[in-house]
PDB file of C-alpha atoms in Angstrom:
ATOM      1  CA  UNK A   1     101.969 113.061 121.488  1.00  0.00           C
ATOM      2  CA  UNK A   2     100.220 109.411 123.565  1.00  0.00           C
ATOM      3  CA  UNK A   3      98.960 107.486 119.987  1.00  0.00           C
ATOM      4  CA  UNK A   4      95.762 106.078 121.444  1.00  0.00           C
ATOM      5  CA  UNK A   5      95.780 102.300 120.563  1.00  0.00           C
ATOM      6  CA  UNK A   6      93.135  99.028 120.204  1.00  0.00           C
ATOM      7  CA  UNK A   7      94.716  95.863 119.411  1.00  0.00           C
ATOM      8  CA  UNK A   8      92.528  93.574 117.406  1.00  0.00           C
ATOM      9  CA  UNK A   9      92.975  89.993 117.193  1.00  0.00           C
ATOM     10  CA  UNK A  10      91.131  86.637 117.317  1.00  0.00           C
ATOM     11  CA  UNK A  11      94.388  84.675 118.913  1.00  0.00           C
ATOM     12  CA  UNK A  12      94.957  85.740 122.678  1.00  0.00           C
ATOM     13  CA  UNK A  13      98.766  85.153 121.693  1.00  0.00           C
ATOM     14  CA  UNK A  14      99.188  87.468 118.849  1.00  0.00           C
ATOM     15  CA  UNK A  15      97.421  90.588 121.460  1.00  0.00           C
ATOM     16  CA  UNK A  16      99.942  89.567 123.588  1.00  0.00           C
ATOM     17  CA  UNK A  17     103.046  89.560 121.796  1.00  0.00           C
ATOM     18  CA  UNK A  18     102.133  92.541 119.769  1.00  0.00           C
ATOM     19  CA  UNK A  19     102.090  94.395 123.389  1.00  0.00           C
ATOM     20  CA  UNK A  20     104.872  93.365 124.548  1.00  0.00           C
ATOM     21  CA  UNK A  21     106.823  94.616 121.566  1.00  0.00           C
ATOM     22  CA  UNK A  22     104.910  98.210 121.408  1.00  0.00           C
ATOM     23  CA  UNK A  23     105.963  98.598 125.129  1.00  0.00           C
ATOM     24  CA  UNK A  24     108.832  99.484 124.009  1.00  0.00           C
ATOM     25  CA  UNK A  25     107.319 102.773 122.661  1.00  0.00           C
ATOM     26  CA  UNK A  26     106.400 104.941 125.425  1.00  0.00           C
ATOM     27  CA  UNK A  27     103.916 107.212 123.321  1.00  0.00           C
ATOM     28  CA  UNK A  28     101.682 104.449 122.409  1.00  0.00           C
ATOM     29  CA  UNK A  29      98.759 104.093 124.803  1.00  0.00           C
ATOM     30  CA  UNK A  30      96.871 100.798 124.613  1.00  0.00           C
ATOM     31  CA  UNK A  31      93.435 101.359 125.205  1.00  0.00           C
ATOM     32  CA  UNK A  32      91.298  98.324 124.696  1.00  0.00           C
ATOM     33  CA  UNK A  33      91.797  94.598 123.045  1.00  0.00           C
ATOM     34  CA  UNK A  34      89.533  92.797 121.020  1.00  0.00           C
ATOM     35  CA  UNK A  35      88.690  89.520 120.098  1.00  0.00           C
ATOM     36  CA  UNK A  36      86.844  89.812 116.767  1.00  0.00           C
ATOM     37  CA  UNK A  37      85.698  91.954 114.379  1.00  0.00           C
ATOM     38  CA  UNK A  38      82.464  93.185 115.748  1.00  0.00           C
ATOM     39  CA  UNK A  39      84.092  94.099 119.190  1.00  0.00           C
ATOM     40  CA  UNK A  40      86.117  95.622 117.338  1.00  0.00           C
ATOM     41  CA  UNK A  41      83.694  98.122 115.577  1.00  0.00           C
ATOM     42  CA  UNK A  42      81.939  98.620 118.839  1.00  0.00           C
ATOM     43  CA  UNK A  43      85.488 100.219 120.687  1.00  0.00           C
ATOM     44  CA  UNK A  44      86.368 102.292 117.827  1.00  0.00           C
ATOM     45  CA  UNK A  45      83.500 104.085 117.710  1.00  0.00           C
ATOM     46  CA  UNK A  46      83.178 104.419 121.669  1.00  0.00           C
ATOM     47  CA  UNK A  47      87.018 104.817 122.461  1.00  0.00           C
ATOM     48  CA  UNK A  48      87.934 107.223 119.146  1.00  0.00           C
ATOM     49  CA  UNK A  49      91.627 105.795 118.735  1.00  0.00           C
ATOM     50  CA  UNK A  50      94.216 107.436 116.640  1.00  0.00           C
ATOM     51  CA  UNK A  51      95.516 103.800 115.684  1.00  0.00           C
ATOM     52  CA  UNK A  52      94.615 100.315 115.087  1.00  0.00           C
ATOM     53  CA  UNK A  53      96.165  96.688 114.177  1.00  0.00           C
ATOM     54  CA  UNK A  54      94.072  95.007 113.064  1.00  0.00           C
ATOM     55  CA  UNK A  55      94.047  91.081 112.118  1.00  0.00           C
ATOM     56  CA  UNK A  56      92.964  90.361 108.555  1.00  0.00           C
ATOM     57  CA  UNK A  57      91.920  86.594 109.266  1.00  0.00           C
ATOM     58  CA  UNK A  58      89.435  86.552 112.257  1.00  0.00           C
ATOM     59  CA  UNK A  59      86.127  84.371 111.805  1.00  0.00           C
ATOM     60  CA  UNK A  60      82.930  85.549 110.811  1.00  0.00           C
ATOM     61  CA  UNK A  61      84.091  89.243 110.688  1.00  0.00           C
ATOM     62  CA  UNK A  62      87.555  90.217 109.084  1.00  0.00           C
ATOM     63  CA  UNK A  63      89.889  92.841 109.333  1.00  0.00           C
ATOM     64  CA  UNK A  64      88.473  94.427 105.810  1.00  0.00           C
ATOM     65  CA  UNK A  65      84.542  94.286 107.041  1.00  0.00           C
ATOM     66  CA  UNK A  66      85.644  96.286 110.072  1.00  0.00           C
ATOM     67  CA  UNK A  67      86.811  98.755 108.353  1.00  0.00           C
ATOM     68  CA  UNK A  68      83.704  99.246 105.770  1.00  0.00           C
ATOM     69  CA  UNK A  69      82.143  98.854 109.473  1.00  0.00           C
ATOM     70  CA  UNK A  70      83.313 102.397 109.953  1.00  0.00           C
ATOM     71  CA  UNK A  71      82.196 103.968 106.610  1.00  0.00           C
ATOM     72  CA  UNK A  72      80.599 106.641 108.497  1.00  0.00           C
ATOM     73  CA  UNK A  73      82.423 108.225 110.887  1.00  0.00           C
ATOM     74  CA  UNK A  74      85.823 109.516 110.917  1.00  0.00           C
ATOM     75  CA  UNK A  75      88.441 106.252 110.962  1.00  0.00           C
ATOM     76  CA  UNK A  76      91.483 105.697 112.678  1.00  0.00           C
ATOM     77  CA  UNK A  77      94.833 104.897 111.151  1.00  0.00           C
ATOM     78  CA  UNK A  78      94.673 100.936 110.420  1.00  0.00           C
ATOM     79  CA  UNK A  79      97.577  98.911 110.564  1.00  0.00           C
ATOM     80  CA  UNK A  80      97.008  95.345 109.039  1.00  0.00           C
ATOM     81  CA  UNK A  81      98.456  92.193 111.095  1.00  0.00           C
ATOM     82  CA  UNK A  82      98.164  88.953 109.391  1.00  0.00           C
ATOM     83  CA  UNK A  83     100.034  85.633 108.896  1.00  0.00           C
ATOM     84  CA  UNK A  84      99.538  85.720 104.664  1.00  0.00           C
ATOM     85  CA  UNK A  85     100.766  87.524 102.444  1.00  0.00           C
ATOM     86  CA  UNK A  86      97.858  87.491  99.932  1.00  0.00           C
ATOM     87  CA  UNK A  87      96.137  90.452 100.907  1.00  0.00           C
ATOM     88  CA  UNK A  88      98.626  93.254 101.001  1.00  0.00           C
ATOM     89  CA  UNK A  89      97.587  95.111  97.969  1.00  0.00           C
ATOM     90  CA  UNK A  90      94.424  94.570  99.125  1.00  0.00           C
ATOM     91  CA  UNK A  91      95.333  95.967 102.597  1.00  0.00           C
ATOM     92  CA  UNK A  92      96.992  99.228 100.913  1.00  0.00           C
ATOM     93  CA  UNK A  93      93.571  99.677  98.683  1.00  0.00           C
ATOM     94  CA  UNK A  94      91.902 100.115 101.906  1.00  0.00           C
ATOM     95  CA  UNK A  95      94.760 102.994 102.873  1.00  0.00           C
ATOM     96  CA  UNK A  96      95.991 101.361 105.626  1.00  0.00           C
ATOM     97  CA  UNK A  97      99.251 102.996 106.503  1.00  0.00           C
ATOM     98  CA  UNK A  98     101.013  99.567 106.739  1.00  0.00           C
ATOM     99  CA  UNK A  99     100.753  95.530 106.576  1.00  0.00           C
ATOM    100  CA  UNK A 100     102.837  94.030 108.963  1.00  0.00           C
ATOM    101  CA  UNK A 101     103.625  89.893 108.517  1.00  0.00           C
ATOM    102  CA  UNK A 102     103.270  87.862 111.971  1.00  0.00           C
ATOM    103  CA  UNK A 103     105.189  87.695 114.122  1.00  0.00           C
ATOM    104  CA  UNK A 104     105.733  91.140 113.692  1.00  0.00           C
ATOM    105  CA  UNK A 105     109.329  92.303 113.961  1.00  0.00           C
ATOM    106  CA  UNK A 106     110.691  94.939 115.734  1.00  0.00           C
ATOM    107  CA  UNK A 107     112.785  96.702 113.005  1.00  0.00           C
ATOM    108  CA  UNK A 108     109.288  96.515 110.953  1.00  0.00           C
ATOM    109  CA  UNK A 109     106.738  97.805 113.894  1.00  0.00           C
ATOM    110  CA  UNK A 110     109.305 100.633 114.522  1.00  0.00           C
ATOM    111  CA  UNK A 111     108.997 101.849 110.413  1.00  0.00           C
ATOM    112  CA  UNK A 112     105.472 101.829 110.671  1.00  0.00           C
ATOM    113  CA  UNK A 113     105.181 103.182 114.210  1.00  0.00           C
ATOM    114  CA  UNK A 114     107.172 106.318 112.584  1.00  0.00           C
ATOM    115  CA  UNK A 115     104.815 106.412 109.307  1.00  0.00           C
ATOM    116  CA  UNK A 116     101.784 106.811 111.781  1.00  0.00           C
ATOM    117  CA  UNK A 117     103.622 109.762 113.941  1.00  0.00           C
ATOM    118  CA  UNK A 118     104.112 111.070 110.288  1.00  0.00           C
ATOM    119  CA  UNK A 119     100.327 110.923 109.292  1.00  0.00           C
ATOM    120  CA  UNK A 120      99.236 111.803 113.267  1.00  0.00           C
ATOM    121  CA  UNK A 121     101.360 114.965 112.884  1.00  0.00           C
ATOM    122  CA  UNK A 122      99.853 115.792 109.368  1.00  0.00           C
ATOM    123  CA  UNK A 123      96.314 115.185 110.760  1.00  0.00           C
ATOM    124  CA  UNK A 124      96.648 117.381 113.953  1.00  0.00           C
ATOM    125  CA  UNK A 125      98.241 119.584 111.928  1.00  0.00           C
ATOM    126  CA  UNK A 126      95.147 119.853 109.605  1.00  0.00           C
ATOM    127  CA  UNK A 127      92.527 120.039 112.508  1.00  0.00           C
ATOM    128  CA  UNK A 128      94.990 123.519 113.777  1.00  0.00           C
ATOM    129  CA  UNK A 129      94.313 125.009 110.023  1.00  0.00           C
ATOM    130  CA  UNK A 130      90.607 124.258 110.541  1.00  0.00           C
ATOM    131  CA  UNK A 131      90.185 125.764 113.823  1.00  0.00           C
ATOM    132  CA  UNK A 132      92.223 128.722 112.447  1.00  0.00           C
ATOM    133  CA  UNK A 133      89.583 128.792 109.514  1.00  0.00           C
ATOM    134  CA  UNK A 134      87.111 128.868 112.176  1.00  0.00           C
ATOM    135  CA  UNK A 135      87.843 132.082 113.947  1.00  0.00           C
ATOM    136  CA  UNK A 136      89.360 133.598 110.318  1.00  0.00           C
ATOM    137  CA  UNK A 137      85.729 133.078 109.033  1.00  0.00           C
ATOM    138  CA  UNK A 138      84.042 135.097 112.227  1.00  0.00           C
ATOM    139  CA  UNK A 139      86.698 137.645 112.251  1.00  0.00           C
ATOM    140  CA  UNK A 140      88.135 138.076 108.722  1.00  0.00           C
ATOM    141  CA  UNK A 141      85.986 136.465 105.865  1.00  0.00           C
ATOM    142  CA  UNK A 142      88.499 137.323 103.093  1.00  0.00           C
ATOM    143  CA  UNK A 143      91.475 136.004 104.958  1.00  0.00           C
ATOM    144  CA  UNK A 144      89.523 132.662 105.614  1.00  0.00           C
ATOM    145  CA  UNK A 145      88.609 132.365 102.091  1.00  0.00           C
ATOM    146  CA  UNK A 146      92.616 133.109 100.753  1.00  0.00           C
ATOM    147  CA  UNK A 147      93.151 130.413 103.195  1.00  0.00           C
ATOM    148  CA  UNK A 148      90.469 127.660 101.932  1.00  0.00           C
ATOM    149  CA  UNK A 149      91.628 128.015  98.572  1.00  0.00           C
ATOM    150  CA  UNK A 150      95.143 127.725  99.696  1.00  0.00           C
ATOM    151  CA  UNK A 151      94.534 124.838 101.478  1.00  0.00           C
ATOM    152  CA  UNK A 152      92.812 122.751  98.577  1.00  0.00           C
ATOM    153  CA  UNK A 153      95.422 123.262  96.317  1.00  0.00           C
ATOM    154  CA  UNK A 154      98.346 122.407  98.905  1.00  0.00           C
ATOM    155  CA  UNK A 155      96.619 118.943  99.977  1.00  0.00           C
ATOM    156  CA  UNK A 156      94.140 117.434  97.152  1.00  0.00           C
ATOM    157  CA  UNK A 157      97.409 115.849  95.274  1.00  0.00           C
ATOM    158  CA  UNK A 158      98.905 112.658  96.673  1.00  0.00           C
ATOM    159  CA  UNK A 159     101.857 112.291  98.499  1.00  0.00           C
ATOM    160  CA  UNK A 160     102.316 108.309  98.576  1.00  0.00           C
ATOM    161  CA  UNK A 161     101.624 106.426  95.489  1.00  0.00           C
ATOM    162  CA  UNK A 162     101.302 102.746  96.364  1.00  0.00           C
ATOM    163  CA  UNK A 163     103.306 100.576  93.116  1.00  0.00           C
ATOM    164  CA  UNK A 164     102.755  96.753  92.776  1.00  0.00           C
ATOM    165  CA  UNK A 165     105.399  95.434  90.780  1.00  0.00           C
ATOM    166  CA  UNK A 166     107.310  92.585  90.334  1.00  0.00           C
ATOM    167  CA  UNK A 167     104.843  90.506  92.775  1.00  0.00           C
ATOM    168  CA  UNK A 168     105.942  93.156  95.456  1.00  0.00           C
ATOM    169  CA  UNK A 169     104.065  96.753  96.674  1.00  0.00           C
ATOM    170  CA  UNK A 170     105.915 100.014  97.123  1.00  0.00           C
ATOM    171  CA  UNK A 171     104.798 102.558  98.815  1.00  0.00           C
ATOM    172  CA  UNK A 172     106.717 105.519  96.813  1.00  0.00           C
ATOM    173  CA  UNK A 173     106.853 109.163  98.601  1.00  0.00           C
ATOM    174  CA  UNK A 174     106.181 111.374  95.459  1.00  0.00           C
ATOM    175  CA  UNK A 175     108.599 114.173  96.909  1.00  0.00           C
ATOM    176  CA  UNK A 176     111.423 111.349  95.408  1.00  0.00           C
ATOM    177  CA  UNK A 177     110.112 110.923  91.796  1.00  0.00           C
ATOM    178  CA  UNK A 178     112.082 112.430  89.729  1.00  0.00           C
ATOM    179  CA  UNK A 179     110.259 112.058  86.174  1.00  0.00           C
ATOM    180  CA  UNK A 180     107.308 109.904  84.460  1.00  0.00           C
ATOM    181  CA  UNK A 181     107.898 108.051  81.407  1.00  0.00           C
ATOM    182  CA  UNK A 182     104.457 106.543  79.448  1.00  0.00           C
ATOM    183  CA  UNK A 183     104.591 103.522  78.023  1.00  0.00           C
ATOM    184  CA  UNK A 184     101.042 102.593  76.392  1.00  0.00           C
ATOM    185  CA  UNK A 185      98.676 102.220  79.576  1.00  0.00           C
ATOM    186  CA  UNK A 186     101.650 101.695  82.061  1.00  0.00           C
ATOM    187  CA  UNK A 187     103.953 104.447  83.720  1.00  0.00           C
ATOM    188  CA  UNK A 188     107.532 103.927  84.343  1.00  0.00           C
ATOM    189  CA  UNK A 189     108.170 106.045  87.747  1.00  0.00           C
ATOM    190  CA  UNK A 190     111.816 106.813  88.067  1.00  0.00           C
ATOM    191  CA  UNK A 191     113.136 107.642  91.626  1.00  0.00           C
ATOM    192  CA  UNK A 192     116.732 108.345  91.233  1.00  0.00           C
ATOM    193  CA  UNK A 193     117.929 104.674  92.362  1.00  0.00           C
ATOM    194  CA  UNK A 194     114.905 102.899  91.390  1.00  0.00           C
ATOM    195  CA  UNK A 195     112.591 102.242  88.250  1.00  0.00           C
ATOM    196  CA  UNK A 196     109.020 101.083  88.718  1.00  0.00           C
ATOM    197  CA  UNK A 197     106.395  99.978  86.833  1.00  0.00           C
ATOM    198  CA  UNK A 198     102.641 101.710  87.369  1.00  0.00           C
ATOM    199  CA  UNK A 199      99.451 100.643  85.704  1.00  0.00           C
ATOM    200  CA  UNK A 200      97.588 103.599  85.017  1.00  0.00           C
ATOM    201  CA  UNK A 201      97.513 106.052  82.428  1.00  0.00           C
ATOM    202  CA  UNK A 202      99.109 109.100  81.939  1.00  0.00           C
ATOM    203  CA  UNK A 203      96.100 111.047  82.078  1.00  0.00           C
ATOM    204  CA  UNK A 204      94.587 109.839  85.594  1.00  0.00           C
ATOM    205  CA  UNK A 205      98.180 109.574  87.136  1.00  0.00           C
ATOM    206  CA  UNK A 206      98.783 113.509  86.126  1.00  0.00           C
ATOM    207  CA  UNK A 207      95.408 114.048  88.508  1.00  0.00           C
ATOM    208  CA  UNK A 208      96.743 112.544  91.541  1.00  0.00           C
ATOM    209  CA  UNK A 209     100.117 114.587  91.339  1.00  0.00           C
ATOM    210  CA  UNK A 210     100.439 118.540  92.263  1.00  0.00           C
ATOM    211  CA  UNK A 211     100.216 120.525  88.584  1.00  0.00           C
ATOM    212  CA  UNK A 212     102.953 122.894  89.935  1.00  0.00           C
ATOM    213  CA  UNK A 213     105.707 120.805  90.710  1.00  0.00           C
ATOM    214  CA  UNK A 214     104.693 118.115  88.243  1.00  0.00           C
ATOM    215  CA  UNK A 215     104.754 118.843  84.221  1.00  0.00           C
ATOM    216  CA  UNK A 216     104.250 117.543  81.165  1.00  0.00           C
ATOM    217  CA  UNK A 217     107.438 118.400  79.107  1.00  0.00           C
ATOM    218  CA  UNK A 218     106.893 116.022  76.610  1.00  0.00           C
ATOM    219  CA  UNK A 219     103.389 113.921  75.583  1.00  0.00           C
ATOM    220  CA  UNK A 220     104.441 110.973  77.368  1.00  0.00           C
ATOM    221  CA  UNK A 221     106.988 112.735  79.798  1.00  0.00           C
ATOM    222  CA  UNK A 222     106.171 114.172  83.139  1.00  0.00           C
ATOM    223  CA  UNK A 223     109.229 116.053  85.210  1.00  0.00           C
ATOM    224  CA  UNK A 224     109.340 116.646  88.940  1.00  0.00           C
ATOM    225  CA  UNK A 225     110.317 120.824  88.496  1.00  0.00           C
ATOM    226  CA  UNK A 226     111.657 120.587  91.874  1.00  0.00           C
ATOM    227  CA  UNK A 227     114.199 118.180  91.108  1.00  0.00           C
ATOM    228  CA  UNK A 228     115.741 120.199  88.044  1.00  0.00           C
ATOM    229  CA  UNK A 229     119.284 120.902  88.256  1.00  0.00           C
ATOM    230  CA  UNK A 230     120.159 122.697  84.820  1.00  0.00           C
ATOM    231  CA  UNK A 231     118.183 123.805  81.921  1.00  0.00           C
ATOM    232  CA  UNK A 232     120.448 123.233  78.606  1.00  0.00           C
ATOM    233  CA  UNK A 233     119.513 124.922  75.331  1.00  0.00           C
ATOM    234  CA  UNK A 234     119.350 122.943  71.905  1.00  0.00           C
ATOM    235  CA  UNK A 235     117.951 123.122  68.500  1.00  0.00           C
ATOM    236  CA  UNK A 236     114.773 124.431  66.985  1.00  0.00           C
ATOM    237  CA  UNK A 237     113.778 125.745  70.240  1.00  0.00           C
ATOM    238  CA  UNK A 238     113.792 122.049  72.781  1.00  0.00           C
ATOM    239  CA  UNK A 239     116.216 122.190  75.206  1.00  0.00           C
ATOM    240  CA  UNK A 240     117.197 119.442  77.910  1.00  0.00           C
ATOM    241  CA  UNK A 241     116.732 119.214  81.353  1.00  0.00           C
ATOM    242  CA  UNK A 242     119.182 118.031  83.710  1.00  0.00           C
ATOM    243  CA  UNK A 243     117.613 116.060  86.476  1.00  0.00           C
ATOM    244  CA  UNK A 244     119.368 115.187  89.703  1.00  0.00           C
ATOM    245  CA  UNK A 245     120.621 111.637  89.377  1.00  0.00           C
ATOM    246  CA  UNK A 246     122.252 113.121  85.672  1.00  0.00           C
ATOM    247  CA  UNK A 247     119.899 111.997  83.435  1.00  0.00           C
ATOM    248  CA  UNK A 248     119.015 114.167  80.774  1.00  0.00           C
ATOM    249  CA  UNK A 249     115.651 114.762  79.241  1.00  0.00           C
ATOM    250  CA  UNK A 250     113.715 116.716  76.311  1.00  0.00           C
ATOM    251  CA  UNK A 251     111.912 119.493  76.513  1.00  0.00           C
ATOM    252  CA  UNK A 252     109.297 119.728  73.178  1.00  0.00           C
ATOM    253  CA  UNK A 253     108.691 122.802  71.453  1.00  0.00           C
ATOM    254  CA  UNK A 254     104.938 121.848  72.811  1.00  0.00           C
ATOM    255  CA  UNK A 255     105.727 122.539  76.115  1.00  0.00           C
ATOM    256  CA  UNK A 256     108.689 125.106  76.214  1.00  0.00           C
ATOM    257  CA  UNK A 257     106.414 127.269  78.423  1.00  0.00           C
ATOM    258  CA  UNK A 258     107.326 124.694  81.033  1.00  0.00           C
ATOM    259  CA  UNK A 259     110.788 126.654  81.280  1.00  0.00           C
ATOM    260  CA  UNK A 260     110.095 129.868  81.351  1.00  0.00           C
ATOM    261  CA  UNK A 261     109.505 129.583  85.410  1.00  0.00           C
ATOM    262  CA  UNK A 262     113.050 128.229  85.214  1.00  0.00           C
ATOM    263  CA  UNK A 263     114.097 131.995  83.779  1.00  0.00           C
ATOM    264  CA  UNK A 264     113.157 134.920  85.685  1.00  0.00           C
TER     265      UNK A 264
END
């Protein structure tokens, strides 16, 4: 799989150092450099790339006006370059898959060279489904419709949540959180070796996560069901459920329905 690849920069230096450390990785295919922002628009939407970095600080055009540059046509992957630190959150607002400090290091480009091969896969994988859908639709109606339906449960719900806390941004795979904890309008997201601090509420951060692997078993507890180890009974109908780092948490009587798909 040859990532297709524009570099965009206003400093001749940075293009040039950032290519001589991705020529170490022999499926990414540089196709064009630019020098500012509206070049930049202009070879995106003539050249199609799966990937861009793309230089936050560039006169008269920035990084973040090139992409709302692209509102309406299908965008590449972004990858924010940039010598401050000030815009990251920023940067991860406009779902860029990373934001990489200059000058760029190697350990660094190689993590987020692996997160794009991640999302390229996913992507191309998505684009099979639909062709599939295509013929399904010509050939077998019902079958395409099973699948459609299929298809919008599997992928509406997130599978990064992006955390600021403590000054810093984590980008959290939700496959690793193992329960929700409300506090007021601010989650506590527990990951088995980490605690962080979301704000949101409960409500709006139960629409972003898949309903069947994440539950309420509690009014301000959610549980990741995939990540239950052992259901233990107690009083008055609650119970506990063991989770996989050991802790232990309450099942109401409000929600004992939750377990019932624990015992078939």
């Amino acid at each position: 799989m040859t990532i297709r690849t524009i570099l965009v920069d206003d400093e001749p230096l940075a293009i040039q150092g950032l290519e001589l450390r991705l020529e170490r990785h022999e499926d990414v295919e540089i196709i064009e450099k630019c020098m500012n922002g509206r070049e930049a628009i202009r070879a995106i939407k003539t050249h199609k790339p799966d990937l861009v970095f793309l230089d936050i600080q560039m006169p008269g055009f920035d990084g973040f006006s090139v992409v709302q540059g692209l509102m309406e046509v299908e965008p590449p992957l972004f990858v924010f370059v940039t010598a401050y630190s000030d815009h990251a959150l920023r940067a991860f607002e406009a779902q860029a898959v990373d934001y990489l400090m200059k000058p760029v290091e190697e350990s660094r480009l190689a993590d987020t060279l692996d997160r794009v091969r991640q999302r390229l896969a996913e992507k191309r994988g998505v684009e099979e489904v639909d062709r599939l859908k295509e013929v399904l639709a010509e050939h077998a109606p019902e079958a395409a419709a099973d699948m459609v339906e299929a298809d919008v449960s599997a992928n509406r719900f997130e599978k990064l949540i992006n955390i600021k806390d403590r000054g810093q941004i984590f980008r959290v795979d939700v496959d690793t959180i193992e329960r929700i904890d409300a506090a007021g309008d601010y989650m506590c997201i527990y990951t088995g070796d980490n605690t962080l601090i979301l704000r949101e509420t409960m409500k709006d951060l139960e629409k972003r996560l898949d309903p069947r692997r994440f539950q309420r078993i509690h009014r301000s507890t959610i549980v990741n069901l995939d990540l239950v180890k052992q259901v233990k009974p107690h009083t008055n109908g609650e119970c506990f459920l063991v989770l996989g780092s050991g802790a232990q948490v309450k099942v109401s009587r409000s929600y004992r329905d939750v377990v019932a798909r624990f015992v078939h």
